[in-house]
Coordinates of C-alpha atoms in Angstrom, one line a residue:
M1 CA 126.6 94.5 103.7
K2 CA 123.2 92.8 103.5
L3 CA 120.3 95.1 102.7
A4 CA 116.6 94.5 103.1
L5 CA 114.1 96.2 100.8
A6 CA 110.6 96.5 102.4
Q7 CA 108.0 97.0 99.7
L8 CA 104.8 97.3 101.6
N9 CA 101.1 98.3 101.2
F10 CA 100.5 101.2 103.6
H11 CA 97.1 102.7 104.6
I12 CA 97.0 106.5 104.8
G13 CA 96.7 107.6 108.3
N14 CA 96.4 104.1 109.8
F15 CA 99.4 104.6 112.1
G16 CA 98.7 101.4 114.1
E17 CA 98.7 99.2 111.1
N18 CA 101.6 101.0 109.3
I19 CA 103.8 100.9 112.4
Q20 CA 103.1 97.2 112.9
K21 CA 104.0 96.4 109.3
I22 CA 107.3 98.3 109.7
R23 CA 108.2 96.6 113.0
N24 CA 107.4 93.1 111.6
S25 CA 109.6 93.8 108.6
I26 CA 112.5 95.1 110.8
L27 CA 112.3 91.9 112.9
E28 CA 112.2 89.6 109.9
A29 CA 115.1 91.5 108.3
R30 CA 117.2 91.3 111.5
L31 CA 116.6 87.6 111.8
A32 CA 117.7 87.2 108.2
G33 CA 121.0 88.9 108.9
A34 CA 120.3 92.2 107.2
E35 CA 122.3 95.2 108.6
L36 CA 120.0 97.9 107.0
I37 CA 116.3 97.8 106.0
I38 CA 114.9 100.4 103.7
F39 CA 111.2 101.5 103.6
P40 CA 109.5 103.7 101.0
E41 CA 108.8 107.5 101.0
L42 CA 106.3 108.7 103.6
A43 CA 105.9 105.1 104.8
V44 CA 104.7 106.1 108.2
S45 CA 101.8 108.3 107.0
G46 CA 101.1 106.5 103.7
Y47 CA 101.2 108.3 100.4
P48 CA 99.7 110.7 99.5
P49 CA 98.5 112.1 102.8
R50 CA 97.3 115.4 101.2
D51 CA 95.6 117.8 103.5
F52 CA 96.0 115.5 106.5
L53 CA 99.4 117.2 106.6
E54 CA 97.7 120.4 107.7
F55 CA 96.6 118.9 111.0
D56 CA 99.1 119.2 113.9
D57 CA 97.7 116.0 115.4
F58 CA 98.5 114.0 112.2
I59 CA 102.1 115.3 112.2
N60 CA 102.5 114.6 116.0
K61 CA 101.4 111.0 115.3
C62 CA 104.0 110.7 112.5
Q63 CA 106.7 112.0 114.9
S64 CA 105.7 109.7 117.6
A65 CA 105.7 106.7 115.2
I66 CA 109.3 107.4 114.2
H67 CA 110.4 107.4 117.8
D68 CA 108.6 104.1 118.4
I69 CA 110.1 102.5 115.3
A70 CA 113.6 103.7 116.3
K71 CA 113.3 101.6 119.5
D72 CA 113.2 98.4 117.3
C73 CA 116.4 99.4 115.5
I74 CA 118.8 97.5 117.7
G75 CA 121.2 95.3 115.8
I76 CA 119.9 96.7 112.5
A77 CA 119.5 100.2 111.0
A78 CA 116.4 101.4 109.2
I79 CA 115.6 104.2 106.7
V80 CA 111.9 105.2 107.0
G81 CA 110.0 107.9 105.2
S82 CA 107.9 110.4 107.1
P83 CA 107.0 114.0 107.2
S84 CA 109.1 116.1 109.6
V85 CA 108.7 119.6 111.0
N86 CA 110.7 122.4 109.6
P87 CA 112.3 124.1 112.6
V88 CA 112.9 127.3 110.8
K89 CA 110.0 129.7 110.8
V90 CA 110.5 130.6 107.1
G91 CA 109.1 128.6 104.2
K92 CA 106.7 125.6 104.5
T93 CA 106.2 124.1 107.9
L94 CA 107.1 120.5 106.8
Y95 CA 109.7 118.5 105.0
N96 CA 109.3 115.2 103.1
S97 CA 112.0 113.3 105.0
A98 CA 113.9 110.1 105.3
F99 CA 114.8 109.1 108.9
F100 CA 118.0 107.1 109.5
L101 CA 117.4 105.0 112.6
E102 CA 120.1 103.1 114.5
D103 CA 120.9 102.0 118.0
G104 CA 117.3 102.9 119.1
E105 CA 117.4 106.5 118.1
I106 CA 117.3 108.9 115.2
K107 CA 120.8 109.2 113.8
A108 CA 120.1 111.4 110.8
I109 CA 117.4 113.0 108.8
R110 CA 117.5 113.8 105.1
H111 CA 114.9 115.9 103.3
K112 CA 113.5 115.7 99.8
S113 CA 114.9 118.4 97.5
L114 CA 112.8 118.1 94.3
L115 CA 109.1 118.4 95.1
P116 CA 106.9 117.3 92.1
T117 CA 104.0 119.6 91.6
Y118 CA 102.4 118.4 88.3
D119 CA 99.9 115.8 87.2
I120 CA 98.8 113.9 90.3
F121 CA 101.6 115.3 92.5
D122 CA 101.1 118.4 94.7
E123 CA 104.1 118.3 97.1
Y124 CA 105.1 121.9 97.1
R125 CA 101.7 122.7 98.6
Y126 CA 102.9 121.1 101.8
F127 CA 106.7 120.7 101.9
E128 CA 109.7 122.9 101.9
P129 CA 112.5 121.8 99.4
N130 CA 115.8 120.7 100.9
K131 CA 118.8 122.9 100.1
D132 CA 121.5 121.2 102.2
F133 CA 123.2 118.0 100.9
D134 CA 125.0 115.5 103.1
I135 CA 125.8 111.8 102.8
I136 CA 125.3 109.3 105.6
D137 CA 128.1 107.2 107.0
F138 CA 127.1 103.7 108.0
K139 CA 129.5 100.9 108.9
G140 CA 132.2 102.3 106.7
K141 CA 129.9 102.9 103.8
R142 CA 129.0 106.3 102.4
I143 CA 125.3 106.5 101.4
A144 CA 123.7 109.0 99.1
L145 CA 120.2 109.0 100.4
T146 CA 117.6 110.4 98.0
I147 CA 113.8 110.6 97.9
C148 CA 112.0 109.7 94.7
E149 CA 112.1 112.7 92.4
D150 CA 115.6 113.6 93.6
L151 CA 116.9 111.0 91.1
W152 CA 114.7 112.1 88.2
M153 CA 117.0 114.7 86.6
E154 CA 118.0 112.4 83.8
G155 CA 116.3 113.3 80.5
T156 CA 116.1 115.9 77.8
Y157 CA 113.6 118.1 79.7
Q158 CA 114.5 119.0 83.3
L159 CA 112.0 120.7 85.6
Y160 CA 114.5 121.7 88.3
T161 CA 117.6 123.9 88.5
T162 CA 119.3 121.9 91.2
D163 CA 120.5 118.3 90.8
P164 CA 120.6 116.6 94.3
M165 CA 122.6 113.7 93.1
E166 CA 125.3 115.9 91.6
E167 CA 125.6 117.6 95.0
L168 CA 125.8 114.3 96.8
Y169 CA 128.3 112.8 94.3
R170 CA 130.9 115.5 95.2
Q171 CA 131.0 113.8 98.7
K172 CA 132.1 110.5 97.1
P173 CA 129.3 108.2 98.1
E174 CA 129.7 104.4 97.6
F175 CA 126.0 103.7 96.8
I176 CA 122.7 105.4 96.2
I177 CA 119.5 104.7 98.1
N178 CA 116.2 106.0 96.7
I179 CA 113.0 105.7 98.7
A180 CA 110.0 106.4 96.5
A181 CA 106.2 106.7 96.0
S182 CA 106.1 106.2 92.3
P183 CA 102.5 105.5 91.1
F184 CA 101.7 103.0 88.3
H185 CA 100.7 103.8 84.8
S186 CA 101.1 101.4 81.9
G187 CA 104.4 102.8 80.8
Q188 CA 105.9 103.9 84.1
A189 CA 107.9 100.7 84.8
H190 CA 109.9 101.2 81.6
V191 CA 110.5 104.9 82.4
R192 CA 111.4 104.3 86.0
T193 CA 113.9 101.5 85.2
K194 CA 115.5 103.6 82.5
V195 CA 116.0 106.5 85.0
L196 CA 117.5 104.2 87.7
K197 CA 119.8 102.5 85.3
A198 CA 120.9 105.9 83.9
N199 CA 121.9 107.1 87.3
A200 CA 123.8 103.9 88.1
K201 CA 125.8 104.2 84.9
K202 CA 126.4 107.9 85.2
Y203 CA 127.8 107.8 88.7
R204 CA 129.2 104.2 88.5
L205 CA 127.4 103.5 91.7
P206 CA 124.8 100.8 92.7
V207 CA 121.3 102.1 93.1
I208 CA 118.9 100.6 95.7
Y209 CA 115.3 101.6 95.0
V210 CA 112.3 100.9 97.2
N211 CA 108.7 101.7 96.2
H212 CA 105.2 101.6 97.6
V213 CA 102.7 98.9 96.5
G214 CA 98.9 99.0 96.8
G215 CA 95.9 101.2 95.9
Q216 CA 95.3 104.6 97.5
T217 CA 91.9 105.5 96.0
E218 CA 92.7 106.4 92.4
L219 CA 96.5 106.1 92.7
L220 CA 97.9 102.6 92.3
F221 CA 101.4 101.8 93.3
D222 CA 103.0 98.8 91.6
G223 CA 106.1 98.1 93.7
G224 CA 108.8 96.9 91.4
S225 CA 111.6 97.8 93.9
M226 CA 115.0 96.9 92.6
A227 CA 118.8 97.0 92.9
V228 CA 120.8 98.2 89.9
S229 CA 124.5 97.6 89.5
P230 CA 127.0 100.3 88.5
A231 CA 127.0 98.8 85.0
G232 CA 123.3 99.5 84.8
T233 CA 122.0 95.9 85.0
V234 CA 119.2 94.9 87.3
A235 CA 120.7 92.7 90.1
L236 CA 117.5 92.4 92.1
Q237 CA 113.9 92.8 90.8
M238 CA 111.1 92.6 93.3
K239 CA 107.5 91.7 92.5
Y240 CA 104.9 94.0 91.0
F241 CA 101.5 94.5 92.8
E242 CA 102.5 92.4 95.8
E243 CA 104.1 93.1 99.2
E244 CA 107.6 91.7 99.5
L245 CA 110.6 91.8 101.7
G246 CA 113.6 91.5 99.4
F247 CA 117.3 91.0 100.2
V248 CA 120.5 91.9 98.4
E249 CA 124.2 91.8 99.2
L250 CA 125.7 95.2 98.4
D251 CA 129.0 93.7 97.3
G252 CA 127.0 91.5 94.9
V253 CA 125.3 94.5 93.4
I254 CA 128.6 96.4 93.0
N255 CA 130.1 93.5 91.1
Y256 CA 127.0 92.5 89.1
R257 CA 127.6 92.5 85.4
D258 CA 125.4 89.9 83.8
G259 CA 121.8 88.9 83.9
L260 CA 118.6 90.9 83.7
D261 CA 118.7 94.0 81.6
G262 CA 115.3 95.5 81.3
V263 CA 111.9 95.7 83.0
L264 CA 110.6 92.4 84.3
N265 CA 107.2 91.2 83.3
Y266 CA 104.6 92.0 85.9
R267 CA 103.5 88.4 86.2
N268 CA 106.0 85.8 85.3
G269 CA 109.4 87.5 85.5
L270 CA 110.2 87.2 81.8
D271 CA 112.1 90.0 80.1
G272 CA 109.8 92.7 78.7
Q273 CA 106.6 94.4 80.0
D274 CA 103.1 93.2 79.1
R275 CA 101.1 96.4 79.1
I276 CA 97.6 94.8 79.3
W277 CA 98.7 92.4 82.0
G278 CA 99.9 95.3 84.0
I279 CA 96.7 97.2 83.6
H280 CA 94.7 94.1 84.5
D281 CA 96.7 93.5 87.7
A282 CA 96.6 97.2 88.6
L283 CA 92.8 97.4 88.3
V284 CA 92.3 94.2 90.4
M285 CA 94.6 95.6 93.1
G286 CA 92.9 99.0 93.0
I287 CA 89.5 97.4 93.6
R288 CA 90.7 95.1 96.3
D289 CA 92.4 97.9 98.3
Y290 CA 89.6 100.5 97.8
F291 CA 87.2 98.1 99.4
G292 CA 89.6 96.7 102.0
K293 CA 90.8 100.1 103.2
L294 CA 87.3 101.5 103.4
G295 CA 86.1 98.4 105.3
F296 CA 83.7 97.2 102.6
Q297 CA 83.4 93.6 101.3
K298 CA 80.6 93.6 98.7
A299 CA 80.1 95.3 95.3
I300 CA 77.2 95.8 93.1
L301 CA 77.0 96.9 89.4
G302 CA 74.5 97.2 86.6
L303 CA 75.0 94.2 84.2
S304 CA 73.9 95.3 80.8
G305 CA 75.2 92.5 78.6
G306 CA 77.8 94.9 77.2
I307 CA 81.5 94.5 77.3
D308 CA 82.2 97.3 79.9
S309 CA 80.0 95.9 82.6
A310 CA 81.2 92.3 81.8
L311 CA 84.8 93.3 82.2
V312 CA 84.1 95.1 85.5
L313 CA 82.3 92.1 86.8
V314 CA 85.3 89.9 86.0
L315 CA 87.8 92.3 87.6
A316 CA 85.7 92.8 90.7
A317 CA 85.1 89.0 91.1
E318 CA 88.9 88.5 90.9
A319 CA 89.5 91.3 93.5
L320 CA 86.8 90.5 96.0
G321 CA 85.7 87.0 95.3
A322 CA 82.8 86.1 93.0
E323 CA 80.4 85.6 95.9
N324 CA 80.9 89.3 96.9
V325 CA 79.9 90.8 93.6
T326 CA 76.3 91.1 92.6
G327 CA 75.3 91.9 89.0
V328 CA 71.9 93.4 88.5
L329 CA 70.2 93.2 85.1
L330 CA 67.8 96.2 84.6
P331 CA 66.2 95.6 81.2
S332 CA 63.9 98.1 79.6
G333 CA 61.6 97.9 76.6
F334 CA 64.6 98.7 74.4
S335 CA 66.9 95.9 75.8
S336 CA 67.6 93.1 73.4
D337 CA 67.1 89.5 74.3
H338 CA 70.8 88.7 73.7
S339 CA 71.8 91.4 76.2
V340 CA 69.9 89.7 78.9
S341 CA 71.1 86.2 77.9
D342 CA 74.7 87.4 77.6
A343 CA 74.6 89.0 81.0
L344 CA 73.2 85.9 82.6
E345 CA 75.8 83.8 80.9
I346 CA 78.8 85.7 82.2
S347 CA 77.3 85.7 85.7
K348 CA 77.0 82.0 85.5
N349 CA 80.6 81.6 84.2
L350 CA 81.9 83.5 87.1
G351 CA 79.5 82.2 89.8
T352 CA 78.5 85.7 90.8
P353 CA 75.0 86.4 92.4
C354 CA 72.6 87.9 89.8
E355 CA 69.3 89.8 90.1
T356 CA 66.9 90.8 87.3
I357 CA 64.8 93.9 87.9
P358 CA 62.9 95.2 84.9
I359 CA 62.6 99.0 84.8
E360 CA 59.9 99.3 82.2
D361 CA 57.1 100.0 84.7
I362 CA 59.2 102.6 86.5
Y363 CA 60.1 104.2 83.2
Q364 CA 56.5 104.4 82.1
G365 CA 55.6 105.9 85.5
F366 CA 58.2 108.6 84.9
L367 CA 56.7 109.3 81.5
K368 CA 53.2 109.5 82.9
T369 CA 54.2 111.8 85.7
L370 CA 56.1 114.1 83.3
Q371 CA 53.5 114.0 80.5
P372 CA 52.0 117.4 81.3
Q373 CA 55.5 119.0 81.4
F374 CA 56.9 117.2 78.3
Q375 CA 53.9 118.6 76.4
N376 CA 53.9 115.7 73.8
L377 CA 57.3 116.8 72.5
A378 CA 59.1 114.2 70.4
F379 CA 61.2 111.4 72.1
N380 CA 64.8 112.6 72.6
L381 CA 67.7 112.5 75.1
A382 CA 65.4 113.2 78.0
E383 CA 63.6 109.9 77.6
E384 CA 66.8 108.1 77.1
N385 CA 68.4 109.5 80.2
L386 CA 65.3 108.7 82.3
Q387 CA 66.0 105.0 81.8
A388 CA 69.6 105.4 82.9
R389 CA 68.6 107.3 86.0
A390 CA 65.9 104.8 86.8
R391 CA 68.6 102.1 86.8
A392 CA 70.8 104.2 89.1
V393 CA 68.0 104.8 91.6
I394 CA 67.5 101.0 91.9
L395 CA 71.2 100.3 92.2
M396 CA 71.7 102.9 94.8
A397 CA 68.7 101.7 96.7
L398 CA 70.3 98.2 96.9
S399 CA 73.6 99.8 97.8
N400 CA 72.0 101.6 100.7
K401 CA 70.0 98.6 101.9
F402 CA 72.8 96.0 101.9
G403 CA 76.0 98.0 102.3
Y404 CA 77.3 97.5 98.7
I405 CA 79.6 99.9 96.9
L406 CA 78.3 100.5 93.4
L407 CA 81.0 100.1 90.7
N408 CA 80.8 102.4 87.8
T409 CA 81.4 100.8 84.4
S410 CA 82.0 103.8 82.1
N411 CA 85.2 103.7 80.1
K412 CA 87.6 106.5 79.3
S413 CA 86.3 107.0 75.7
E414 CA 82.8 107.6 77.0
A415 CA 83.9 109.8 79.8
A416 CA 86.1 111.9 77.4
V417 CA 83.2 112.8 75.1
G418 CA 80.4 112.9 77.6
Y419 CA 78.7 109.7 76.3
G420 CA 77.1 109.0 79.7
T421 CA 74.2 110.1 81.9
L422 CA 74.8 112.2 85.0
Y423 CA 73.1 110.6 88.0
G424 CA 72.5 107.6 85.7
D425 CA 75.2 105.2 84.4
M426 CA 77.9 107.7 85.6
C427 CA 77.0 107.2 89.3
G428 CA 78.9 104.9 91.6
G429 CA 81.5 104.8 94.4
L430 CA 84.5 103.8 92.2
S431 CA 85.1 104.1 88.5
V432 CA 87.0 100.9 87.4
L433 CA 87.4 101.6 83.7
G434 CA 87.4 105.4 83.7
D435 CA 91.0 105.5 82.6
V436 CA 90.7 102.6 80.1
Y437 CA 89.9 103.5 76.5
K438 CA 87.3 101.4 74.7
T439 CA 89.8 99.7 72.5
E440 CA 91.8 98.7 75.6
V441 CA 88.6 97.3 77.1
Y442 CA 88.5 94.9 74.2
E443 CA 92.2 94.0 74.7
L444 CA 91.5 93.3 78.4
A445 CA 88.5 91.2 77.5
E446 CA 90.7 89.1 75.2
F447 CA 93.3 88.9 78.0
V448 CA 90.6 87.6 80.4
N449 CA 89.7 84.9 77.9
R450 CA 93.3 83.9 77.2
E451 CA 92.8 80.4 78.7
Q452 CA 89.0 79.9 78.6
E453 CA 86.0 81.8 77.6
V454 CA 84.9 83.8 80.6
I455 CA 83.4 86.7 78.8
P456 CA 81.0 85.3 76.2
R457 CA 82.2 85.8 72.7
N458 CA 78.9 87.4 71.7
I459 CA 79.6 90.2 74.2
I460 CA 83.0 90.9 72.6
N461 CA 81.8 90.7 69.0
K462 CA 78.5 92.6 69.0
P463 CA 78.4 96.3 68.2
P464 CA 78.4 98.4 71.4
S465 CA 75.1 100.0 72.3
A466 CA 73.5 101.9 75.2
E467 CA 70.1 100.4 74.2
L468 CA 68.2 103.5 75.2
R469 CA 66.2 103.8 71.9
P470 CA 65.3 101.3 69.2
G471 CA 68.3 100.0 67.2
Q472 CA 70.7 102.3 68.9
K473 CA 74.5 101.8 68.4
D474 CA 77.4 103.8 69.8
S475 CA 78.5 104.4 66.2
D476 CA 75.3 106.5 65.7
S477 CA 76.8 109.2 67.9
L478 CA 80.5 108.6 68.0
P479 CA 83.3 107.9 65.4
D480 CA 84.7 104.3 65.3
Y481 CA 86.5 103.7 68.5
T482 CA 89.8 102.7 66.8
I483 CA 89.8 106.3 65.4
L484 CA 88.3 108.0 68.3
D485 CA 90.7 106.5 70.9
R486 CA 93.7 107.4 68.9
L487 CA 92.6 111.0 68.6
L488 CA 91.7 111.1 72.3
Y489 CA 95.0 109.7 73.3
Q490 CA 97.0 112.2 71.3
Y491 CA 94.9 115.1 72.7
I492 CA 94.6 114.0 76.3
E493 CA 97.9 112.1 77.0
L494 CA 100.1 113.8 74.5
R495 CA 98.4 117.3 74.7
Q496 CA 98.5 117.8 70.9
G497 CA 96.5 120.8 69.6
P498 CA 94.0 120.8 66.7
D499 CA 96.7 121.8 64.1
E500 CA 99.0 119.0 65.2
L501 CA 96.1 116.5 65.1
V502 CA 95.1 117.5 61.6
A503 CA 98.7 117.4 60.5
G504 CA 98.8 113.9 61.9
G505 CA 96.1 112.7 59.5
F506 CA 92.8 113.3 61.3
E507 CA 90.0 115.2 59.4
K508 CA 89.6 118.7 60.6
T509 CA 85.8 118.4 61.1
L510 CA 86.4 115.3 63.2
V511 CA 89.1 117.0 65.3
D512 CA 86.9 120.1 65.9
R513 CA 83.9 117.9 66.8
V514 CA 85.7 115.6 69.2
L515 CA 87.7 118.3 71.0
K516 CA 84.5 120.3 71.5
M517 CA 82.9 117.2 73.0
V518 CA 85.8 116.7 75.3
N519 CA 86.0 120.2 76.6
T520 CA 82.2 120.9 76.9
N521 CA 81.7 117.8 79.0
E522 CA 84.2 118.7 81.8
Y523 CA 81.3 119.5 84.1
K524 CA 80.2 115.8 83.9
R525 CA 83.7 114.5 84.7
H526 CA 83.9 116.8 87.8
Q527 CA 80.9 114.8 89.2
S528 CA 82.3 111.4 88.4
P529 CA 83.4 108.8 91.0
P530 CA 87.1 108.4 91.7
I531 CA 88.8 106.8 88.7
L532 CA 91.5 104.1 89.0
R533 CA 94.6 105.6 87.3
V534 CA 96.4 103.4 84.8
S535 CA 97.5 105.9 82.2
S536 CA 99.9 108.8 82.3
K537 CA 97.1 111.3 82.1
A538 CA 93.9 110.2 83.8
F539 CA 90.7 112.3 84.5
G540 CA 90.6 113.5 88.1
T541 CA 93.4 115.1 90.2
G542 CA 96.0 114.7 87.4
R543 CA 94.0 116.6 84.8
R544 CA 92.7 119.9 85.9
M545 CA 90.5 121.8 83.4
P546 CA 88.1 124.7 83.9
I547 CA 84.5 123.8 83.5
V548 CA 83.5 127.2 82.0
G549 CA 86.5 127.6 79.7
H550 CA 85.9 128.5 76.1
Y551 CA 89.1 126.9 74.6
L552 CA 88.2 124.6 71.7
S553 CA 84.6 124.4 72.8

């Protein structure tokens, strides 16, 4: 049996575009001789639809789409993910479902059993968990049809008391299909492949896995759909970060013994995952889809001569085209000459439009206006933040006038400890580096320069500084980033408490200070733009902390 795997970039709620993509893929797969084509979880609606699911009109459109798609399933069957209505008036009103379409009609519906409600997932808010388990018979083959989390019972810590695949295995299936919406983070491909291979080996069955690809605001889907043989080897590996229609012969998967045995590199198909390469491609895709799905073409950002804004400029130019990304230099009296020259140099290297708008007169105007209220008090954070906010006013004025989206350039290290100005350098429509630690920013800069110097070496080598007061350096206020980022990672991603951090070698005074900074600056992060998620624990929907909590603050 020839199977087609449709790894597509869907647009949430764009039913016309989503249905057309599905129909085009069905036609292409049928012409290629496929007998069954498989689409990802909630393909019709896009993932995650969130509170759109609370609108009857949205659900009606999903139902209508499934019936329209079924009409194209003549000479080929299809598995398509969509919400479905729970006919029983007990429990949640919807299921997260997989529709089996054949001969122009809906032949079977299977519902998701394990509903992730952690980190960025909130499925139990909307869906009723499935409790009935049945395989699907198709052309003499018995299919165990599962939806994403339903195959994630492998591991030392299990969140659920029911194992859907164990229930289905009792009915003697011949292969497993898993339709998924598995978001990217820098370690997810390894984990995902390990889980799929473990299931294949445990049940001695081939596993066919189909994932979404594309950016959905902060969530980035990397694709990586695959077929795994019963021996646990990867028989088909599809691309990362790209739409693709892949084909596999089921008999070939069953008998596959040799070949690839691991996660394929995001770019070139070599064995092993390149973490920084994956983060780079995820961020570029995230920018491109955020703009494309919102109907915008042009971006603007403040270009400071520092490494963060330089990296954002590079990523945005790659995503949108250099001609569509404008860097604005906004020097003050505290800006160094090399910051201006470095910013101009990277703009020239990339061929991006560049404007220079000094803010000194605006800043002095603010000081003059506020002089009676400031009462000749000493220069402090208020004067520093006035400069950042003056820059934001100018950038947003240009955004409004010309229809740009302002890209925020703050990194995760800064966001974690509150090293940023609300309504100043923290403003923007999209945070590109808000889930990238400062040390990773340097790694990405080196990656960008792997073939030629795009980011000037001086930008990479010079000590980072906000340049809001004479001789200012980040190190005046923060620990060295190599130490800070390691501590932040263990607190944020690994959720280690202060005692564990001290036991791990960090000084207690440093631990207390940094954790206090993280927790007392939650109010700032709640007002940040959406952050492209590339780690296992990003700020935003996946990390929910109280603003007025007193823990470690």
